[in-house]
């Protein structure tokens, strides 16, 4: 029998293995010994001290005494038939299954590149006698860091350059870097309780992006940090201090979306502090923090004290030092309060005076919340978007004032360094939009271009912005070629996609399709080996959403690519990251011949991914044929598979009148045997999007269902009609004038 075992003690599972005070603030050294069969390899935090054999081929393996650490950082791994890939001095080892040795090479390389950056903040990293990276299948979380031992889930850490897209490297590098940064933030200094966990997770996420930005400059990791982490957190509107309160009988899952969101916000706050203090002072503050609390337990006040010391000893005089800022007072407004501020920017167009005040986003929910906000700005006559050091701070109940030329626009919050949104008066907004719709749009920093779109959508949804302003703003994207600026729009389309089945979405989708036309004419549909990862990501998302909103040329290109691939798959290969687009959108307008070839592929491979792909056709005759195939070929599809595919088809095509009428006319023959009639009708009702179609289903139900089941269907129909009306009202309110 083969055995593979690995510990995962965070937050409180160590007590299940040995008696202990299982809380992060309590630390101790550990003398670890394990008895095991000699065919297994045992790893732990520190190097092996000695081994001796016992009876029946058993071995005692004892390890050197660990440094002082929390119980959740104790790590033990039992391996069988794993190989070791080591560096020159054998201090850094990757343990993996033999067939993965080449696919873990990139992770190994990243680790070696990151370590020198960690040493810039504390030299104690040199005292770690060995580093084991263990790559195991089906580990419950992406990775778990402990002194001398980091355990990774296999699926998250391997990179195969022959089959994976190049941007997969970013995911692998991010995970490796994050876990290494945890050596300082989490292991070396540990939050005293789980409610302060953001201290380690926030710094780890920030430095993950910060270090990778220095190592792989063309990845633009810090830009992606803003549009992915910061924007996402603003959309959720979460707090920090009370968000990470764990029940002691619960295992913390680092892949849990809620906790990731909390940690992402923390990292955005750390980024804001970094820009406010400047790189040099910030680095000294972090160094102070680590040096003053080696192997200790910390609270946020310990961090603020270390940062304050660095500020006071700064060789130059930043604004924070001039004003005798108390970092704890400033940062507590961000840590101890939920929600976040909106900067209101108004201009006196006769004098050029700009007034900036603050209010809480969704102010009715946080009437008393106020923040200390670092102020930066650029204007049309001073296009300096590189200086992110604040020249002023907006305190609670204060107004910040600057002057610009009366004919200029102003953009506040350069590179979105402060964790907030910005609301401009109408005239200023119109001036910015005109500028963005000119050839000079690149003079505005890409992060501010992205923020404009993200903020405008948020204000639109809060009834604070006219939809014509949003429409005119996103029109500039016809010129835009940068994924960073496009990413907020992709996120918006994701949020709106649930409305795209409505007839009322036709004009909006057509408008957005026209915007995509400008982009795709420039970047094309073919992946170029010389493209950087950012361009590849842009093309992948742009083609997906262009086809989704009905861009005719996008669908035609997909159909052509699919036809060529099906005719000669060896010559016209489709990388797996392009398969969804090529197969699904290619089938939307492809003929029955192409559809049949894809169906033959399914028969040959039995790959269930083709169940969803085969439903992508927009030809009613092809979909009706698919319905009959799954209903009348029990040898190909059992009852359970029939039911699953039937539901997939209903989700995509019940709204098509031809298909709906066919289903109702041949109801008893094509519905899954495992589905009751009422269950099938419920599924159909939930996926039609007009009152006429609802009436057809209702009439069918009244004719064909028993009275005892009809009442439930009738209630569902009325509920769906109300939901449909609400959806139509919401969509037409915000996007009905396109």
Tab-separated table of C-alpha atoms in Angstrom, residues 26-202:
chain	number	residue	atom	x	y	z
A	26	UNK	CA	1.548	30.968	22.111
A	27	UNK	CA	4.902	29.887	20.694
A	28	UNK	CA	7.455	27.230	21.486
A	29	UNK	CA	10.321	25.278	20.015
A	30	UNK	CA	9.520	21.757	18.814
A	31	UNK	CA	11.531	18.557	18.924
A	32	UNK	CA	9.837	16.366	16.336
A	33	UNK	CA	10.358	12.652	15.897
A	34	UNK	CA	8.379	10.290	13.675
A	35	UNK	CA	8.361	6.494	13.540
A	36	UNK	CA	7.643	5.102	10.089
A	37	UNK	CA	8.350	2.265	7.692
A	38	UNK	CA	11.725	2.587	6.034
A	39	UNK	CA	10.196	2.809	2.538
A	40	UNK	CA	8.786	6.245	3.360
A	41	UNK	CA	10.566	9.580	3.369
A	42	UNK	CA	9.714	11.944	6.227
A	43	UNK	CA	10.090	15.705	6.040
A	44	UNK	CA	9.540	18.317	8.706
A	45	UNK	CA	10.376	21.934	9.457
A	46	UNK	CA	14.051	21.532	10.227
A	47	UNK	CA	16.745	19.125	8.945
A	48	UNK	CA	17.039	15.526	10.129
A	49	UNK	CA	19.220	15.182	13.211
A	50	UNK	CA	19.436	11.398	13.330
A	51	UNK	CA	17.720	8.192	12.282
A	52	UNK	CA	17.819	4.736	13.785
A	53	UNK	CA	16.146	1.486	12.830
A	54	UNK	CA	13.616	-0.407	14.906
A	55	UNK	CA	12.101	-3.847	14.450
A	56	UNK	CA	9.947	-4.838	11.456
A	57	UNK	CA	11.660	-2.380	9.080
A	58	UNK	CA	10.511	0.619	11.104
A	59	UNK	CA	12.652	3.756	11.481
A	60	UNK	CA	12.719	6.588	13.996
A	61	UNK	CA	13.481	9.912	12.289
A	62	UNK	CA	14.327	12.797	14.612
A	63	UNK	CA	14.689	16.404	13.493
A	64	UNK	CA	16.664	19.357	14.781
A	65	UNK	CA	14.904	21.661	17.220
A	66	UNK	CA	12.782	24.230	15.418
A	67	UNK	CA	12.881	27.961	16.050
A	68	UNK	CA	10.184	29.453	18.238
A	69	UNK	CA	6.918	29.199	16.331
A	70	UNK	CA	3.153	28.849	16.632
A	71	UNK	CA	1.637	25.393	16.725
A	72	UNK	CA	-0.110	25.761	13.381
A	73	UNK	CA	3.313	26.073	11.710
A	74	UNK	CA	4.419	22.578	12.662
A	75	UNK	CA	4.755	20.622	9.448
A	76	UNK	CA	5.204	16.902	8.769
A	77	UNK	CA	5.014	15.155	5.389
A	78	UNK	CA	5.167	11.432	4.662
A	79	UNK	CA	6.242	10.645	1.090
A	80	UNK	CA	6.512	7.523	-1.010
A	81	UNK	CA	8.337	7.320	-4.321
A	82	UNK	CA	8.869	11.089	-4.622
A	83	UNK	CA	12.008	12.541	-6.203
A	84	UNK	CA	14.023	15.500	-4.997
A	85	UNK	CA	15.049	18.321	-7.327
A	86	UNK	CA	17.698	20.351	-5.517
A	87	UNK	CA	19.776	23.459	-6.009
A	88	UNK	CA	23.586	23.527	-5.980
A	89	UNK	CA	24.130	23.519	-2.217
A	90	UNK	CA	21.077	21.282	-1.567
A	91	UNK	CA	19.456	23.855	0.699
A	92	UNK	CA	16.428	24.335	-1.570
A	93	UNK	CA	14.646	21.134	-2.555
A	94	UNK	CA	11.518	20.459	-4.561
A	95	UNK	CA	9.852	17.137	-3.784
A	96	UNK	CA	7.404	15.843	-6.366
A	97	UNK	CA	6.305	12.806	-8.324
A	98	UNK	CA	8.946	11.949	-10.909
A	99	UNK	CA	6.877	12.889	-13.949
A	100	UNK	CA	6.519	16.441	-12.599
A	101	UNK	CA	10.215	17.256	-12.254
A	102	UNK	CA	10.301	19.532	-15.311
A	103	UNK	CA	6.906	21.075	-14.558
A	104	UNK	CA	8.059	22.259	-11.118
A	105	UNK	CA	11.222	23.861	-12.483
A	106	UNK	CA	9.592	27.259	-12.964
A	107	UNK	CA	8.375	27.358	-9.351
A	108	UNK	CA	11.897	26.504	-8.211
A	109	UNK	CA	13.309	29.361	-10.315
A	110	UNK	CA	10.834	31.866	-8.905
A	111	UNK	CA	11.707	30.911	-5.329
A	112	UNK	CA	15.392	31.558	-5.951
A	113	UNK	CA	14.619	34.966	-7.475
A	114	UNK	CA	12.389	36.038	-4.581
A	115	UNK	CA	14.764	35.206	-1.724
A	116	UNK	CA	17.171	38.134	-2.316
A	117	UNK	CA	14.250	40.554	-2.015
A	118	UNK	CA	13.268	39.039	1.310
A	119	UNK	CA	16.836	39.496	2.521
A	120	UNK	CA	16.555	43.251	1.849
A	121	UNK	CA	14.090	43.411	4.746
A	122	UNK	CA	15.764	40.987	7.142
A	123	UNK	CA	18.954	38.932	6.899
A	124	UNK	CA	17.635	36.179	9.169
A	125	UNK	CA	16.421	34.308	6.089
A	126	UNK	CA	20.037	33.112	5.726
A	127	UNK	CA	19.680	31.258	9.026
A	128	UNK	CA	17.074	28.850	7.635
A	129	UNK	CA	19.145	25.686	7.108
A	130	UNK	CA	16.993	24.179	4.358
A	131	UNK	CA	13.867	24.799	2.322
A	132	UNK	CA	11.635	21.951	1.182
A	133	UNK	CA	8.884	22.607	-1.334
A	134	UNK	CA	6.592	19.600	-1.387
A	135	UNK	CA	4.204	19.229	-4.310
A	136	UNK	CA	1.404	16.802	-3.522
A	137	UNK	CA	-1.891	15.967	-5.240
A	138	UNK	CA	-5.225	17.026	-3.755
A	139	UNK	CA	-3.873	19.140	-0.916
A	140	UNK	CA	-6.877	20.906	0.659
A	141	UNK	CA	-5.524	24.430	0.023
A	142	UNK	CA	-3.262	25.989	-2.607
A	143	UNK	CA	-0.322	26.059	-0.250
A	144	UNK	CA	0.724	26.119	3.389
A	145	UNK	CA	3.941	27.699	4.561
A	146	UNK	CA	5.898	26.606	7.633
A	147	UNK	CA	9.503	27.127	8.663
A	148	UNK	CA	11.662	25.150	6.251
A	149	UNK	CA	8.665	23.396	4.682
A	150	UNK	CA	6.095	24.685	2.193
A	151	UNK	CA	3.426	22.298	0.961
A	152	UNK	CA	1.748	23.019	-2.378
A	153	UNK	CA	-1.240	21.525	-4.100
A	154	UNK	CA	0.037	19.916	-7.275
A	155	UNK	CA	-2.602	21.431	-9.550
A	156	UNK	CA	-1.682	24.967	-8.443
A	157	UNK	CA	2.085	24.843	-8.760
A	158	UNK	CA	3.022	22.973	-11.946
A	159	UNK	CA	3.714	24.773	-15.209
A	160	UNK	CA	4.152	22.883	-18.469
A	161	UNK	CA	5.568	25.241	-21.081
A	162	UNK	CA	4.540	22.875	-23.888
A	163	UNK	CA	0.824	22.923	-23.030
A	164	UNK	CA	0.091	25.799	-20.627
A	165	UNK	CA	-0.443	29.421	-21.673
A	166	UNK	CA	2.437	31.687	-20.760
A	167	UNK	CA	0.198	33.699	-18.423
A	168	UNK	CA	-0.195	30.555	-16.312
A	169	UNK	CA	3.282	31.418	-15.019
A	170	UNK	CA	1.833	34.405	-13.175
A	171	UNK	CA	-0.468	32.154	-11.139
A	172	UNK	CA	2.395	29.836	-10.194
A	173	UNK	CA	4.798	32.673	-9.395
A	174	UNK	CA	2.173	34.460	-7.304
A	175	UNK	CA	1.554	31.394	-5.162
A	176	UNK	CA	5.250	30.660	-4.621
A	177	UNK	CA	6.039	34.278	-3.759
A	178	UNK	CA	3.086	34.618	-1.420
A	179	UNK	CA	4.137	31.587	0.599
A	180	UNK	CA	7.736	32.756	0.823
A	181	UNK	CA	6.686	36.199	2.037
A	182	UNK	CA	4.750	34.433	4.783
A	183	UNK	CA	8.117	33.524	6.281
A	184	UNK	CA	8.336	37.113	7.498
A	185	UNK	CA	4.635	37.873	7.859
A	186	UNK	CA	3.113	34.942	9.691
A	187	UNK	CA	6.104	32.861	10.727
A	188	UNK	CA	8.730	35.348	11.879
A	189	UNK	CA	6.133	37.767	13.252
A	190	UNK	CA	2.755	36.220	13.942
A	191	UNK	CA	-0.572	37.985	14.499
A	192	UNK	CA	-1.518	37.565	18.143
A	193	UNK	CA	-5.030	36.420	17.225
A	194	UNK	CA	-7.021	35.453	14.147
A	195	UNK	CA	-8.795	38.811	14.030
A	196	UNK	CA	-5.395	40.326	13.171
A	197	UNK	CA	-4.688	37.772	10.457
A	198	UNK	CA	-4.917	40.542	7.871
A	199	UNK	CA	-1.479	41.670	9.121
A	200	UNK	CA	0.222	38.647	7.614
A	201	UNK	CA	-2.129	38.068	4.691
A	202	UNK	CA	-2.268	41.706	3.651
